[in-house]
CSV table of C-alpha atoms in Angstrom, one decimal:
chain,number,residue,atom,x,y,z
A,1250,UNK,CA,-35.2,-32.8,-22.0
A,1251,UNK,CA,-36.7,-30.2,-24.3
A,1252,UNK,CA,-38.1,-28.1,-21.2
A,1253,UNK,CA,-34.1,-28.1,-20.0
A,1254,UNK,CA,-32.8,-26.8,-23.1
A,1255,UNK,CA,-35.7,-23.9,-23.5
A,1256,UNK,CA,-34.9,-23.0,-20.3
A,1257,UNK,CA,-31.0,-22.7,-20.6
A,1258,UNK,CA,-31.9,-20.6,-24.0
A,1259,UNK,CA,-33.9,-18.2,-21.8
A,1260,UNK,CA,-31.4,-18.1,-19.2
A,1261,UNK,CA,-28.8,-17.3,-21.8
A,1262,UNK,CA,-31.4,-14.2,-23.5
A,1263,UNK,CA,-31.5,-13.0,-19.9
A,1264,UNK,CA,-27.6,-13.0,-19.5
A,1265,UNK,CA,-27.0,-10.9,-22.8
A,1266,UNK,CA,-29.9,-8.4,-21.7
A,1267,UNK,CA,-28.4,-8.0,-18.6
A,1268,UNK,CA,-25.0,-7.3,-20.2
A,1269,UNK,CA,-26.8,-4.7,-22.6
A,1270,UNK,CA,-28.4,-2.7,-20.0
A,1271,UNK,CA,-25.2,-3.0,-17.7
A,1272,UNK,CA,-22.7,-1.7,-20.9
A,1273,UNK,CA,-25.3,0.9,-21.5
A,1274,UNK,CA,-25.1,2.1,-18.1
A,1275,UNK,CA,-21.4,1.7,-17.7
A,1276,UNK,CA,-20.8,3.7,-20.8
A,1277,UNK,CA,-22.6,6.7,-19.7
A,1278,UNK,CA,-21.2,7.0,-16.2
A,1279,UNK,CA,-17.6,6.5,-17.9
A,1280,UNK,CA,-18.3,9.5,-20.0
A,1281,UNK,CA,-19.9,11.6,-17.1
A,1282,UNK,CA,-17.1,10.2,-15.5
A,1283,UNK,CA,-14.0,11.4,-18.5
A,1284,UNK,CA,-15.7,14.5,-18.8
A,1285,UNK,CA,-14.2,16.1,-15.7
A,1286,UNK,CA,-10.9,16.2,-17.0
A,1287,UNK,CA,-11.3,18.8,-19.4
A,1288,UNK,CA,-12.8,21.3,-16.6
A,1289,UNK,CA,-9.9,21.2,-14.5
A,1290,UNK,CA,-8.4,24.7,-14.6
A,1291,UNK,CA,-4.5,24.9,-13.0
A,1292,UNK,CA,-1.1,25.4,-13.3
A,1293,UNK,CA,0.4,22.5,-11.3
A,1294,UNK,CA,0.1,18.9,-10.8
A,1295,UNK,CA,-0.1,18.3,-7.6
A,1296,UNK,CA,0.3,14.6,-6.0
A,1297,UNK,CA,0.6,12.9,-2.0
A,1298,UNK,CA,3.1,10.4,-1.3
A,1299,UNK,CA,1.4,9.5,2.1
A,1300,UNK,CA,-1.4,7.1,3.7
A,1301,UNK,CA,-1.9,3.9,1.9
A,1302,UNK,CA,0.3,5.9,-0.6
A,1303,UNK,CA,2.6,6.3,2.0
A,1304,UNK,CA,5.4,3.3,1.6
A,1305,UNK,CA,7.9,4.2,-1.5
A,1306,UNK,CA,7.0,1.1,-4.0
A,1307,UNK,CA,6.6,0.0,-6.9
A,1308,UNK,CA,2.9,1.5,-6.7
A,1309,UNK,CA,4.0,4.9,-5.1
A,1310,UNK,CA,6.5,5.0,-8.3
A,1311,UNK,CA,4.2,4.0,-11.2
A,1312,UNK,CA,2.2,7.4,-9.2
A,1313,UNK,CA,5.2,9.3,-9.4
A,1314,UNK,CA,6.0,8.6,-12.7
A,1315,UNK,CA,2.4,8.8,-14.4
A,1316,UNK,CA,1.7,12.7,-12.8
A,1317,UNK,CA,5.8,13.7,-14.3
A,1318,UNK,CA,4.5,12.6,-17.9
A,1319,UNK,CA,1.1,14.7,-16.9
A,1320,UNK,CA,3.1,18.0,-15.7
A,1321,UNK,CA,5.7,17.8,-18.4
A,1322,UNK,CA,3.0,17.3,-21.0
A,1323,UNK,CA,1.1,20.3,-19.8
A,1324,UNK,CA,4.5,22.1,-19.0
A,1325,UNK,CA,3.7,22.8,-15.6
A,1326,UNK,CA,5.3,22.1,-11.7
A,1327,UNK,CA,4.7,18.9,-10.0
A,1328,UNK,CA,4.2,19.4,-6.4
A,1329,UNK,CA,4.9,16.6,-4.4
A,1330,UNK,CA,3.4,16.1,-1.1
A,1331,UNK,CA,5.7,13.9,1.4
A,1332,UNK,CA,4.6,12.5,4.8
A,1333,UNK,CA,6.0,9.3,4.6
A,1334,UNK,CA,8.3,5.9,7.0
A,1335,UNK,CA,10.0,5.4,3.5
A,1336,UNK,CA,10.4,2.0,1.9
A,1337,UNK,CA,11.9,-0.1,-0.6
A,1338,UNK,CA,15.4,0.4,-2.4
A,1339,UNK,CA,15.2,-0.2,-5.7
A,1340,UNK,CA,11.6,2.3,-5.9
A,1341,UNK,CA,13.6,5.1,-3.8
A,1342,UNK,CA,16.5,5.2,-6.5
A,1343,UNK,CA,13.9,5.0,-9.7
A,1344,UNK,CA,11.8,8.1,-7.8
A,1345,UNK,CA,14.6,10.0,-7.0
A,1346,UNK,CA,16.2,9.6,-10.7
A,1347,UNK,CA,12.6,10.3,-12.2
A,1348,UNK,CA,12.9,14.1,-10.0
A,1349,UNK,CA,16.3,14.0,-11.4
A,1350,UNK,CA,16.1,14.2,-15.2
A,1351,UNK,CA,12.1,16.2,-14.9
A,1352,UNK,CA,11.9,18.4,-17.2
A,1353,UNK,CA,9.3,20.5,-15.3
A,1354,UNK,CA,10.1,22.2,-11.6
A,1355,UNK,CA,9.4,19.4,-9.2
A,1356,UNK,CA,8.3,21.0,-5.3
A,1357,UNK,CA,8.7,19.3,-2.5
A,1358,UNK,CA,6.2,19.7,0.7
A,1359,UNK,CA,7.2,18.1,3.7
A,1360,UNK,CA,4.2,17.6,5.9
A,1361,UNK,CA,4.7,15.1,9.0
A,1362,UNK,CA,7.7,13.1,7.9
A,1363,UNK,CA,10.6,12.4,5.5
A,1364,UNK,CA,11.9,9.4,6.8
A,1365,UNK,CA,14.4,6.8,5.2
A,1366,UNK,CA,13.8,6.1,1.5
A,1367,UNK,CA,11.9,9.1,1.6
A,1368,UNK,CA,14.3,11.5,3.1
A,1369,UNK,CA,16.2,11.0,0.2
A,1370,UNK,CA,13.7,11.3,-2.7
A,1371,UNK,CA,13.2,14.6,-2.2
A,1372,UNK,CA,17.2,15.7,-2.6
A,1373,UNK,CA,16.8,16.0,-6.0
A,1374,UNK,CA,13.3,18.4,-5.6
A,1375,UNK,CA,14.0,21.9,-7.4
A,1376,UNK,CA,12.3,22.9,-4.1
A,1377,UNK,CA,11.8,21.4,-0.6
A,1378,UNK,CA,8.8,22.9,1.8
A,1379,UNK,CA,8.9,21.3,5.3
A,1380,UNK,CA,6.6,21.9,8.3
A,1381,UNK,CA,8.2,23.3,11.6
A,1382,UNK,CA,6.6,20.4,13.4
A,1383,UNK,CA,7.7,18.1,10.6
A,1384,UNK,CA,11.1,15.6,10.4
A,1385,UNK,CA,13.6,14.3,7.5
A,1386,UNK,CA,16.5,11.6,8.2
A,1387,UNK,CA,17.0,8.0,9.6
A,1388,UNK,CA,17.3,6.4,6.6
A,1389,UNK,CA,20.3,3.7,7.7
A,1390,UNK,CA,19.3,0.6,5.1
A,1391,UNK,CA,17.6,-2.3,7.2
A,1392,UNK,CA,16.3,-5.6,6.0
A,1393,UNK,CA,13.0,-7.3,6.7
A,1394,UNK,CA,11.8,-11.0,7.8
A,1395,UNK,CA,8.9,-11.5,6.1
A,1396,UNK,CA,8.0,-14.2,8.5
A,1397,UNK,CA,8.4,-12.4,12.2
A,1398,UNK,CA,8.4,-8.1,10.7
A,1399,UNK,CA,11.9,-7.7,12.8
A,1400,UNK,CA,14.3,-5.4,11.4
A,1401,UNK,CA,18.3,-5.5,11.4
A,1402,UNK,CA,20.1,-2.6,10.1
A,1403,UNK,CA,22.5,-3.0,7.3
A,1404,UNK,CA,26.0,-2.3,8.1
A,1405,UNK,CA,27.5,-3.8,5.0
A,1406,UNK,CA,29.8,-0.9,3.4
A,1407,UNK,CA,29.0,-2.2,-0.2
A,1408,UNK,CA,25.8,-1.1,-0.1
A,1409,UNK,CA,25.9,1.4,2.6
A,1410,UNK,CA,28.3,2.5,0.7
A,1411,UNK,CA,26.5,2.8,-2.6
A,1412,UNK,CA,23.3,4.8,-0.8
A,1413,UNK,CA,26.0,7.3,0.3
A,1414,UNK,CA,27.2,7.4,-3.6
A,1415,UNK,CA,23.3,8.1,-4.6
A,1416,UNK,CA,22.5,9.9,-1.9
A,1417,UNK,CA,25.2,11.9,-2.7
A,1418,UNK,CA,24.6,12.6,-6.0
A,1419,UNK,CA,21.0,13.5,-5.5
A,1420,UNK,CA,21.9,16.4,-3.1
A,1421,UNK,CA,24.4,18.2,-4.5
A,1422,UNK,CA,22.7,18.3,-7.9
A,1423,UNK,CA,20.7,20.6,-6.0
A,1424,UNK,CA,23.3,22.2,-4.4
A,1425,UNK,CA,22.2,21.1,-0.7
A,1426,UNK,CA,24.3,20.2,2.2
A,1427,UNK,CA,25.4,16.3,1.4
A,1428,UNK,CA,27.4,16.2,4.8
A,1429,UNK,CA,23.7,15.9,6.2
A,1430,UNK,CA,22.6,13.6,3.9
A,1431,UNK,CA,25.2,11.3,4.3
A,1432,UNK,CA,24.7,11.2,8.0
A,1433,UNK,CA,21.4,10.4,7.1
A,1434,UNK,CA,22.2,7.2,6.4
A,1435,UNK,CA,25.2,6.2,8.4
A,1436,UNK,CA,24.2,8.2,11.6
A,1437,UNK,CA,20.3,8.2,11.4
A,1438,UNK,CA,20.6,12.2,11.5
A,1439,UNK,CA,17.0,13.4,12.3
A,1440,UNK,CA,16.5,17.1,11.9
A,1441,UNK,CA,13.4,19.5,12.1
A,1442,UNK,CA,11.5,21.7,10.7
A,1443,UNK,CA,14.1,24.8,11.1
A,1444,UNK,CA,16.8,22.7,11.4
A,1445,UNK,CA,16.8,21.1,8.3
A,1446,UNK,CA,16.4,24.7,6.6
A,1447,UNK,CA,19.0,25.3,8.6
A,1448,UNK,CA,21.1,22.4,8.2
A,1449,UNK,CA,20.2,22.9,3.7
A,1450,UNK,CA,18.3,19.7,3.2
A,1451,UNK,CA,15.8,21.7,3.0
A,1452,UNK,CA,14.5,25.1,1.6
A,1453,UNK,CA,11.6,26.7,2.9
A,1454,UNK,CA,9.5,26.3,6.6
A,1455,UNK,CA,5.9,26.4,5.8
A,1456,UNK,CA,2.8,25.7,8.1
A,1457,UNK,CA,0.5,24.2,5.5
A,1458,UNK,CA,0.6,23.9,1.7
A,1459,UNK,CA,-1.1,26.9,0.9
A,1460,UNK,CA,2.0,28.6,2.9
A,1461,UNK,CA,4.3,27.1,0.8
A,1462,UNK,CA,3.1,27.8,-2.7
A,1463,UNK,CA,2.9,31.1,-1.7
A,1464,UNK,CA,6.6,31.4,-0.1
A,1465,UNK,CA,7.9,30.0,-3.7
A,1466,UNK,CA,5.8,31.9,-6.4
A,1467,UNK,CA,7.9,34.3,-7.8
A,1468,UNK,CA,10.8,32.4,-7.7
A,1469,UNK,CA,12.6,31.5,-10.9
A,1470,UNK,CA,13.5,27.7,-11.1
A,1471,UNK,CA,16.7,26.5,-13.6
A,1472,UNK,CA,15.4,23.0,-15.0
A,1473,UNK,CA,17.9,21.2,-16.6
A,1474,UNK,CA,17.8,18.0,-18.8
A,1475,UNK,CA,19.8,16.1,-21.8
A,1476,UNK,CA,22.1,19.6,-22.3
A,1477,UNK,CA,18.3,21.5,-22.4
A,1478,UNK,CA,18.7,24.4,-19.4
A,1479,UNK,CA,15.6,26.4,-18.7
A,1480,UNK,CA,14.3,28.7,-16.7
A,1481,UNK,CA,10.4,28.9,-14.9
A,1482,UNK,CA,9.1,31.6,-13.2
A,1483,UNK,CA,7.1,30.0,-9.9
A,1484,UNK,CA,3.5,31.1,-10.2
A,1485,UNK,CA,0.7,28.5,-9.0
A,1486,UNK,CA,-2.4,29.2,-8.6
A,1487,UNK,CA,-4.1,26.5,-8.9
A,1488,UNK,CA,-3.8,22.3,-9.0
A,1489,UNK,CA,-4.9,19.7,-11.0
A,1490,UNK,CA,-5.0,16.7,-8.1
A,1491,UNK,CA,-3.9,13.4,-10.0
A,1492,UNK,CA,-5.3,11.1,-7.8
A,1493,UNK,CA,-3.8,7.2,-7.6
A,1494,UNK,CA,-5.5,5.4,-10.6
A,1495,UNK,CA,-7.5,2.2,-9.7
A,1496,UNK,CA,-5.2,0.1,-11.1
A,1497,UNK,CA,-2.7,1.5,-8.7
A,1498,UNK,CA,-4.4,1.7,-5.9
A,1499,UNK,CA,-5.4,-2.2,-6.1
A,1500,UNK,CA,-2.0,-2.6,-6.5
A,1501,UNK,CA,-0.8,-1.2,-3.4
A,1502,UNK,CA,-3.1,-3.0,-1.4
A,1503,UNK,CA,-2.5,-6.4,-3.1
A,1504,UNK,CA,1.6,-5.9,-2.5
A,1505,UNK,CA,0.3,-5.1,1.5
A,1506,UNK,CA,2.0,-7.4,3.8
A,1507,UNK,CA,-0.9,-8.6,5.7
A,1508,UNK,CA,-3.4,-8.7,2.5
A,1509,UNK,CA,-0.7,-11.1,0.4
A,1510,UNK,CA,-0.5,-13.1,3.5
A,1511,UNK,CA,-4.1,-14.5,3.6
A,1512,UNK,CA,-4.3,-14.3,0.1
A,1513,UNK,CA,-1.8,-16.9,0.1
A,1514,UNK,CA,-3.8,-18.9,3.2
A,1515,UNK,CA,-6.9,-18.7,1.1
A,1516,UNK,CA,-5.0,-20.4,-2.0
A,1517,UNK,CA,-3.0,-23.0,-1.0
A,1518,UNK,CA,-6.0,-24.2,2.1
A,1519,UNK,CA,-8.8,-23.3,-0.3
A,1520,UNK,CA,-6.8,-25.5,-2.5
A,1521,UNK,CA,-6.2,-28.2,-0.6
A,1522,UNK,CA,-9.8,-28.4,0.9
A,1523,UNK,CA,-11.5,-28.4,-2.2
A,1524,UNK,CA,-9.7,-31.0,-3.1
A,1525,UNK,CA,-9.8,-33.3,-0.3
A,1526,UNK,CA,-13.5,-32.5,-0.3
A,1527,UNK,CA,-13.9,-33.6,-3.8
A,1528,UNK,CA,-15.4,-29.9,-4.7
A,1529,UNK,CA,-13.5,-29.2,-8.0
A,1530,UNK,CA,-15.4,-26.1,-9.6
A,1531,UNK,CA,-14.0,-24.5,-6.1
A,1532,UNK,CA,-10.8,-24.8,-7.8
A,1533,UNK,CA,-11.1,-21.6,-10.4
A,1534,UNK,CA,-11.2,-19.4,-7.4
A,1535,UNK,CA,-8.1,-20.8,-5.5
A,1536,UNK,CA,-6.5,-20.2,-8.6
A,1537,UNK,CA,-7.7,-16.5,-8.3
A,1538,UNK,CA,-6.3,-16.6,-4.8
A,1539,UNK,CA,-2.9,-17.9,-5.8
A,1540,UNK,CA,-2.4,-15.7,-9.1
A,1541,UNK,CA,-4.0,-12.4,-7.0
A,1542,UNK,CA,-0.9,-13.7,-4.1
A,1543,UNK,CA,1.9,-13.4,-6.5
A,1544,UNK,CA,1.7,-9.6,-7.0
A,1545,UNK,CA,3.4,-9.1,-3.8
A,1546,UNK,CA,6.1,-11.1,-5.8
A,1547,UNK,CA,8.2,-10.4,-7.8
A,1548,UNK,CA,6.8,-12.1,-10.6
A,1549,UNK,CA,5.9,-9.4,-13.2
A,1550,UNK,CA,2.3,-7.8,-12.9
A,1551,UNK,CA,1.3,-7.8,-16.9
A,1552,UNK,CA,2.0,-11.9,-16.5
A,1553,UNK,CA,-0.5,-12.3,-13.5
A,1554,UNK,CA,-3.4,-9.6,-15.7
A,1555,UNK,CA,-3.0,-11.8,-18.4
A,1556,UNK,CA,-4.1,-14.5,-16.9
A,1557,UNK,CA,-6.4,-13.9,-15.1
A,1558,UNK,CA,-7.9,-12.1,-18.1
A,1559,UNK,CA,-7.1,-15.6,-19.9
A,1560,UNK,CA,-9.1,-17.6,-16.9
A,1561,UNK,CA,-12.0,-15.2,-16.2
A,1562,UNK,CA,-12.4,-15.1,-20.4
A,1563,UNK,CA,-12.2,-19.5,-20.2
A,1564,UNK,CA,-14.7,-19.8,-17.3
A,1565,UNK,CA,-17.2,-17.4,-18.1
A,1566,UNK,CA,-17.2,-19.2,-21.5
A,1567,UNK,CA,-17.3,-22.1,-20.2
A,1568,UNK,CA,-20.6,-21.3,-18.4
A,1569,UNK,CA,-22.8,-19.7,-21.1
A,1570,UNK,CA,-22.0,-23.1,-22.8
A,1571,UNK,CA,-22.7,-25.6,-20.1
A,1572,UNK,CA,-25.2,-23.5,-18.1
A,1573,UNK,CA,-24.8,-24.5,-14.1
A,1574,UNK,CA,-25.5,-23.1,-10.8
A,1575,UNK,CA,-23.1,-19.8,-11.6
A,1576,UNK,CA,-20.4,-20.2,-9.8
A,1577,UNK,CA,-18.1,-20.8,-12.3
A,1578,UNK,CA,-19.2,-17.5,-14.2
A,1579,UNK,CA,-18.9,-15.2,-11.1
A,1580,UNK,CA,-15.6,-16.7,-10.5
A,1581,UNK,CA,-14.6,-15.9,-14.4
A,1582,UNK,CA,-15.9,-12.4,-13.6
A,1583,UNK,CA,-14.1,-11.7,-10.4
A,1584,UNK,CA,-11.0,-13.2,-12.6
A,1585,UNK,CA,-11.7,-10.7,-15.6
A,1586,UNK,CA,-12.6,-7.5,-13.0
A,1587,UNK,CA,-8.5,-8.0,-11.3
A,1588,UNK,CA,-7.3,-8.9,-15.0
A,1589,UNK,CA,-8.6,-5.6,-16.1
A,1590,UNK,CA,-7.6,-3.8,-13.3
A,1591,UNK,CA,-4.2,-5.0,-13.0
A,1592,UNK,CA,-3.8,-4.2,-16.5
A,1593,UNK,CA,-0.7,-2.1,-17.6
A,1594,UNK,CA,-2.2,0.8,-18.8
A,1595,UNK,CA,-0.4,4.1,-17.9
A,1596,UNK,CA,-1.9,7.5,-18.8
A,1597,UNK,CA,-0.2,8.3,-22.0
A,1598,UNK,CA,0.2,11.7,-22.7
A,1599,UNK,CA,-2.1,11.9,-25.2
A,1600,UNK,CA,-4.9,10.4,-23.9
A,1601,UNK,CA,-7.2,12.2,-20.7
A,1602,UNK,CA,-6.1,10.0,-17.6
A,1603,UNK,CA,-9.5,10.2,-16.1
A,1604,UNK,CA,-10.3,8.2,-19.7
A,1605,UNK,CA,-8.1,5.7,-18.9
A,1606,UNK,CA,-9.4,4.8,-15.2
A,1607,UNK,CA,-13.2,5.6,-17.2
A,1608,UNK,CA,-12.4,1.9,-19.3
A,1609,UNK,CA,-11.8,0.6,-16.0
A,1610,UNK,CA,-14.5,1.9,-14.3
A,1611,UNK,CA,-16.7,0.5,-17.6
A,1612,UNK,CA,-15.4,-2.5,-16.5
A,1613,UNK,CA,-16.0,-2.4,-13.2
A,1614,UNK,CA,-19.7,-1.3,-13.6
A,1615,UNK,CA,-20.5,-4.1,-16.0
A,1616,UNK,CA,-18.4,-6.7,-14.2
A,1617,UNK,CA,-20.1,-6.0,-10.7
A,1618,UNK,CA,-23.4,-6.1,-12.3
A,1619,UNK,CA,-22.9,-9.1,-14.4
A,1620,UNK,CA,-21.1,-11.1,-10.9
A,1621,UNK,CA,-24.6,-9.8,-8.8
A,1622,UNK,CA,-26.5,-11.4,-11.6
A,1623,UNK,CA,-24.6,-14.8,-11.5
A,1624,UNK,CA,-25.0,-14.2,-8.3
A,1625,UNK,CA,-28.7,-14.3,-7.8
A,1626,UNK,CA,-29.0,-17.5,-10.7
A,1627,UNK,CA,-26.8,-19.0,-8.0
A,1628,UNK,CA,-29.2,-18.2,-5.1
A,1629,UNK,CA,-32.1,-19.2,-6.9
A,1630,UNK,CA,-30.3,-22.8,-7.8
A,1631,UNK,CA,-29.6,-22.9,-4.3
A,1632,UNK,CA,-33.2,-22.0,-3.3
A,1633,UNK,CA,-34.2,-24.3,-5.6
A,1634,UNK,CA,-32.3,-27.1,-4.4
A,1635,UNK,CA,-32.7,-26.6,-0.7
A,1636,UNK,CA,-37.1,-27.0,-1.6
A,1637,UNK,CA,-35.9,-30.1,-3.8
A,1638,UNK,CA,-34.8,-31.7,-0.8
A,1639,UNK,CA,-36.9,-30.7,1.4
A,1640,UNK,CA,-40.0,-31.8,0.0
A,1641,UNK,CA,-38.1,-35.4,-1.0
A,1642,UNK,CA,-38.0,-35.8,3.0
A,1643,UNK,CA,-40.9,-37.7,2.4
A,1644,UNK,CA,-40.2,-39.8,-0.8
A,1645,UNK,CA,-40.8,-42.9,0.3
A,1646,UNK,CA,-43.8,-45.0,-1.6
A,1647,UNK,CA,-44.2,-43.0,-4.3
A,1648,UNK,CA,-43.7,-43.9,-7.7
A,1649,UNK,CA,-41.0,-43.7,-10.7
A,1650,UNK,CA,-40.9,-44.7,-14.3
A,1651,UNK,CA,-37.1,-46.3,-14.8
A,1652,UNK,CA,-35.7,-44.8,-18.1
A,1653,UNK,CA,-32.3,-46.8,-18.0
A,1654,UNK,CA,-31.9,-50.4,-16.9
A,1655,UNK,CA,-31.0,-50.7,-12.8
A,1656,UNK,CA,-29.4,-53.8,-11.9
A,1657,UNK,CA,-28.0,-54.8,-8.5
A,1658,UNK,CA,-24.3,-52.7,-7.8
A,1659,UNK,CA,-25.7,-50.4,-10.8
A,1660,UNK,CA,-27.6,-47.1,-10.9
A,1661,UNK,CA,-30.2,-45.9,-13.3
A,1662,UNK,CA,-32.1,-43.1,-14.1
A,1663,UNK,CA,-35.4,-42.4,-13.3
A,1664,UNK,CA,-38.0,-40.0,-14.1
A,1665,UNK,CA,-39.8,-39.3,-10.5
A,1666,UNK,CA,-42.3,-35.9,-10.8
A,1667,UNK,CA,-41.1,-34.2,-13.5
A,1668,UNK,CA,-37.2,-34.7,-12.5
A,1669,UNK,CA,-34.3,-37.5,-13.4
A,1670,UNK,CA,-32.9,-38.7,-10.1
A,1671,UNK,CA,-30.0,-41.3,-10.2
A,1672,UNK,CA,-31.5,-44.5,-8.7
A,1673,UNK,CA,-30.4,-48.0,-7.4
A,1674,UNK,CA,-32.1,-51.6,-6.5
A,1675,UNK,CA,-31.8,-55.1,-5.5
A,1676,UNK,CA,-33.1,-56.5,-8.5
A,1677,UNK,CA,-33.0,-55.6,-12.1
A,1678,UNK,CA,-35.3,-53.2,-13.4
A,1679,UNK,CA,-35.6,-52.4,-17.5
A,1680,UNK,CA,-36.1,-48.8,-19.1
A,1681,UNK,CA,-40.5,-48.3,-19.0
A,1682,UNK,CA,-41.1,-50.4,-15.8
A,1683,UNK,CA,-42.7,-48.7,-13.3
A,1684,UNK,CA,-41.2,-48.7,-10.3
A,1685,UNK,CA,-41.7,-48.1,-5.7
A,1686,UNK,CA,-39.6,-45.6,-4.2
A,1687,UNK,CA,-38.4,-46.8,-0.9
A,1688,UNK,CA,-36.3,-44.7,0.4
A,1689,UNK,CA,-33.9,-41.8,-0.6
A,1690,UNK,CA,-29.7,-42.0,0.0
A,1691,UNK,CA,-28.8,-38.3,-0.6
A,1692,UNK,CA,-29.6,-37.8,-4.1
A,1693,UNK,CA,-30.3,-41.1,-5.2
A,1694,UNK,CA,-33.3,-43.5,-4.7
A,1695,UNK,CA,-33.8,-46.8,-3.6
A,1696,UNK,CA,-36.0,-48.2,-6.3
A,1697,UNK,CA,-37.9,-51.5,-6.4
A,1698,UNK,CA,-40.3,-53.0,-9.3
A,1699,UNK,CA,-43.7,-52.3,-9.3
A,1700,UNK,CA,-46.0,-55.5,-8.1
A,1701,UNK,CA,-49.3,-55.7,-10.7
A,1702,UNK,CA,-52.4,-56.9,-8.7
């Protein structure tokens, strides 16, 4: 027993050492990472609504609002590169309203396509550029069946008229052709680069982003908000490209329909299999999958983040107090990592966004290192278990000593080669009696009392 307590204390000491080493490494990485923010010469903020961030959804909405806040703090234009098939109506409205009420010039450049919701969010931008081969339009609302993936066009006047009214407001606020924008919605009109400029739903045809910037530099943009009217003369010579934060990237992938379906499958069927097989220790992992799957639902992500952090802290505390094979520790660290990544921390105007990201980087490096440490412990424990099983295959006819009373139908423990085993017998054996091991049934020994010669 003393040996067991000593090994547990040594395990706790090793964990504390690992935490200290990883903390120093992660903190150093955080400082190096955050210092880059203060060395970025630019007079415009650049974001990209394309690729993994191309769907107009809640994560993209947060991305846009964060970038706009930075641009407003620096009092520089926001440049938005758009290449999107569209997305969800609620996020479309919120993004468009943010551009409409912006306190700095918002410039958009369509590289390939701005379809559906994307064709609407560019309308309240102050200047819109478009590639000669890009297309814009096709904004009739649709509903998608999440199970089959089939979509149906919405023709209900209540919805169509609402979208038309909002789109018209955005277009007219920037002096654009509201008739063409209405046709995007009601007729699924699609226009190419030159056509879009001719129909006044875009302002400039440009071959690439640099060409667009060179064509708009020198123009004066009027920005109005809350009764304030300002004139900005554009002179963009460099960009601070604000990339999606780790929080937003993780949020985006967790809301992906394929990934979300996999998480639900692992959560539900994993829980079922764990209960069916009696592996209760695996339930925390399946619970983590279920919590992550909820990110794709309408539940507030802040609540999910708090629940993950609470679950992770609880599992790690249990692992520290009652060291086992490390499964609870690994699950706790995974929950903490995702909980911290999904924390609703936005780059407030007083704090450099890279500093915020460095905090998450710190947590991920520390958590990842500890997860690796616990995984190593789990591997060693499983390896020791395999050796123990292999060594016990020829355990028959060996001697052991009873440490608890054993009766027919009631198991007790015996000490065999320095380890405690559960044992059963067809006769009564008292503590201290020497016994002979007849056979092994799984992790239970079958013994009989040693006869004195």
